[in-house]
């Protein structure tokens, strides 16, 4: 059932994303994460914090949003698909900050669902922070590289 939701989201976002052409503007290489707080796990919150992957971003397309799609190794060492839309603002010559709404689908025991976050980009690096609250605050901070593709 969750795959159907992901496919529906892809079909709804695809036409405006590709309005300026099919080529993505950036390759995004997620690399690592750090989990904080109490995740309520019985196994001691033992997460994988090496999260390599490959995603592509179509920047400032429909509604001035960035659209990203790709896959990475999630915190349970399973493959996860990532689909997101983000609104980013320039906060300096080489820096942006923004809000991200992502749908994540794990093909294992990892998280599947909506994951809102905030993101900071500086030159070719990104830092993304997502948080939640359930009896206590918990969250994940992830980082990686952004590579312009020359579009």
CSV table of C-alpha atoms in Angstrom, one decimal:
chain,number,residue,atom,x,y,z
A,1,UNK,CA,0.0,0.0,0.0
A,2,UNK,CA,2.8,2.4,0.8
A,3,UNK,CA,4.4,1.8,-2.6
A,4,UNK,CA,1.2,3.0,-4.2
A,5,UNK,CA,1.4,6.2,-2.2
A,6,UNK,CA,5.0,6.7,-3.4
A,7,UNK,CA,4.1,6.1,-7.0
A,8,UNK,CA,1.1,8.4,-6.8
A,9,UNK,CA,3.3,11.2,-5.4
A,10,UNK,CA,5.8,10.6,-8.2
A,11,UNK,CA,3.1,10.9,-10.9
A,12,UNK,CA,1.7,14.1,-9.3
A,13,UNK,CA,5.0,15.9,-9.0
A,14,UNK,CA,6.7,14.7,-12.2
A,15,UNK,CA,5.1,17.2,-14.7
A,16,UNK,CA,6.0,20.4,-12.8
A,17,UNK,CA,9.4,19.1,-11.9
A,18,UNK,CA,10.4,18.5,-15.5
A,19,UNK,CA,8.9,21.7,-16.9
A,20,UNK,CA,12.4,23.1,-17.5
A,21,UNK,CA,13.9,19.9,-18.8
A,22,UNK,CA,14.6,16.4,-17.6
A,23,UNK,CA,18.2,16.9,-16.5
A,24,UNK,CA,18.7,17.3,-12.7
A,25,UNK,CA,20.6,20.3,-11.4
A,26,UNK,CA,22.5,18.5,-8.6
A,27,UNK,CA,23.6,15.1,-7.5
A,28,UNK,CA,23.2,14.7,-3.7
A,29,UNK,CA,25.4,12.2,-1.9
A,30,UNK,CA,24.2,11.4,1.6
A,31,UNK,CA,27.0,10.0,3.7
A,32,UNK,CA,26.3,10.0,7.5
A,33,UNK,CA,23.8,10.6,10.2
A,34,UNK,CA,23.7,11.0,14.0
A,35,UNK,CA,20.7,10.0,16.0
A,36,UNK,CA,19.9,11.8,19.3
A,37,UNK,CA,17.3,11.4,22.0
A,38,UNK,CA,15.2,8.4,23.0
A,39,UNK,CA,13.8,6.6,20.0
A,40,UNK,CA,12.0,4.1,22.3
A,41,UNK,CA,13.8,1.1,20.8
A,42,UNK,CA,14.1,-2.0,22.9
A,43,UNK,CA,17.5,-2.8,21.3
A,44,UNK,CA,19.3,0.3,22.7
A,45,UNK,CA,18.8,2.6,19.7
A,46,UNK,CA,21.6,0.9,17.7
A,47,UNK,CA,21.5,2.7,14.4
A,48,UNK,CA,23.7,2.5,11.4
A,49,UNK,CA,25.2,6.0,11.0
A,50,UNK,CA,26.9,5.5,7.6
A,51,UNK,CA,24.3,6.2,5.0
A,52,UNK,CA,25.7,6.3,1.5
A,53,UNK,CA,23.3,7.0,-1.4
A,54,UNK,CA,22.6,8.8,-4.6
A,55,UNK,CA,19.9,11.3,-5.1
A,56,UNK,CA,19.2,13.9,-7.8
A,57,UNK,CA,17.7,17.4,-7.3
A,58,UNK,CA,15.8,19.5,-9.7
A,59,UNK,CA,16.2,23.1,-8.3
A,60,UNK,CA,13.8,25.9,-8.3
A,61,UNK,CA,11.2,24.3,-10.5
A,62,UNK,CA,7.4,24.4,-10.1
A,63,UNK,CA,6.4,26.8,-7.3
A,64,UNK,CA,10.0,27.7,-6.7
A,65,UNK,CA,10.7,24.4,-5.0
A,66,UNK,CA,13.6,21.9,-5.2
A,67,UNK,CA,12.5,18.4,-5.9
A,68,UNK,CA,14.7,15.5,-4.9
A,69,UNK,CA,14.5,11.7,-5.7
A,70,UNK,CA,16.9,8.9,-4.9
A,71,UNK,CA,17.9,6.1,-2.6
A,72,UNK,CA,20.3,5.5,0.3
A,73,UNK,CA,21.2,3.0,3.0
A,74,UNK,CA,19.0,3.9,5.9
A,75,UNK,CA,19.7,3.8,9.7
A,76,UNK,CA,18.6,0.1,9.8
A,77,UNK,CA,21.1,-0.7,6.9
A,78,UNK,CA,18.2,-1.2,4.5
A,79,UNK,CA,17.7,0.5,1.2
A,80,UNK,CA,15.3,3.5,1.4
A,81,UNK,CA,13.7,5.6,-1.4
A,82,UNK,CA,13.6,9.3,-0.8
A,83,UNK,CA,11.2,11.8,-2.5
A,84,UNK,CA,11.1,15.4,-1.3
A,85,UNK,CA,10.1,19.0,-2.1
A,86,UNK,CA,12.1,21.8,-0.4
A,87,UNK,CA,11.8,25.6,-0.2
A,88,UNK,CA,15.3,27.0,0.1
A,89,UNK,CA,16.3,30.6,0.8
A,90,UNK,CA,19.7,32.2,0.1
A,91,UNK,CA,21.2,33.4,3.4
A,92,UNK,CA,24.7,34.3,2.1
A,93,UNK,CA,26.9,34.1,-1.0
A,94,UNK,CA,27.4,30.3,-0.7
A,95,UNK,CA,24.7,29.4,1.8
A,96,UNK,CA,21.0,28.4,1.8
A,97,UNK,CA,18.6,27.4,4.5
A,98,UNK,CA,15.2,25.8,4.0
A,99,UNK,CA,12.4,23.5,5.0
A,100,UNK,CA,12.0,20.0,3.5
A,101,UNK,CA,9.0,17.8,3.2
A,102,UNK,CA,10.1,14.2,2.4
A,103,UNK,CA,8.4,10.9,1.9
A,104,UNK,CA,10.8,8.0,2.8
A,105,UNK,CA,10.1,4.3,2.0
A,106,UNK,CA,12.3,1.7,3.6
A,107,UNK,CA,12.5,-1.7,2.0
A,108,UNK,CA,13.3,-3.2,5.4
A,109,UNK,CA,12.9,-2.3,9.1
A,110,UNK,CA,13.7,1.4,8.6
A,111,UNK,CA,11.2,4.3,8.7
A,112,UNK,CA,8.5,4.6,6.1
A,113,UNK,CA,6.4,7.8,6.1
A,114,UNK,CA,6.5,11.6,6.0
A,115,UNK,CA,9.6,13.2,7.4
A,116,UNK,CA,9.7,17.0,7.7
A,117,UNK,CA,13.1,18.7,8.4
A,118,UNK,CA,15.2,21.8,8.1
A,119,UNK,CA,18.3,21.9,5.9
A,120,UNK,CA,21.4,24.1,5.7
A,121,UNK,CA,23.5,24.1,2.6
A,122,UNK,CA,27.0,25.6,2.5
A,123,UNK,CA,29.0,25.4,-0.7
A,124,UNK,CA,29.0,21.7,-1.5
A,125,UNK,CA,27.9,20.4,1.9
A,126,UNK,CA,24.5,19.9,3.4
A,127,UNK,CA,23.2,19.4,7.0
A,128,UNK,CA,19.7,18.2,7.5
A,129,UNK,CA,17.9,18.0,10.9
A,130,UNK,CA,14.6,16.1,11.5
A,131,UNK,CA,13.0,15.8,14.9
A,132,UNK,CA,10.0,14.3,16.6
A,133,UNK,CA,8.4,14.1,20.0
A,134,UNK,CA,7.0,11.0,21.8
A,135,UNK,CA,7.5,11.2,25.5
A,136,UNK,CA,10.8,12.9,24.8
A,137,UNK,CA,12.6,14.7,21.9
A,138,UNK,CA,14.4,12.6,19.4
A,139,UNK,CA,15.8,13.1,15.9
A,140,UNK,CA,18.4,12.6,13.3
A,141,UNK,CA,21.0,14.9,11.8
A,142,UNK,CA,22.4,13.9,8.4
A,143,UNK,CA,25.1,15.2,6.2
A,144,UNK,CA,26.6,14.8,2.8
A,145,UNK,CA,27.7,16.4,-0.5
A,146,UNK,CA,25.9,18.4,-3.2
A,147,UNK,CA,27.5,18.3,-6.6
A,148,UNK,CA,26.4,20.7,-9.3
A,149,UNK,CA,25.7,19.0,-12.6
A,150,UNK,CA,26.3,22.1,-14.8
A,151,UNK,CA,22.7,22.6,-16.0
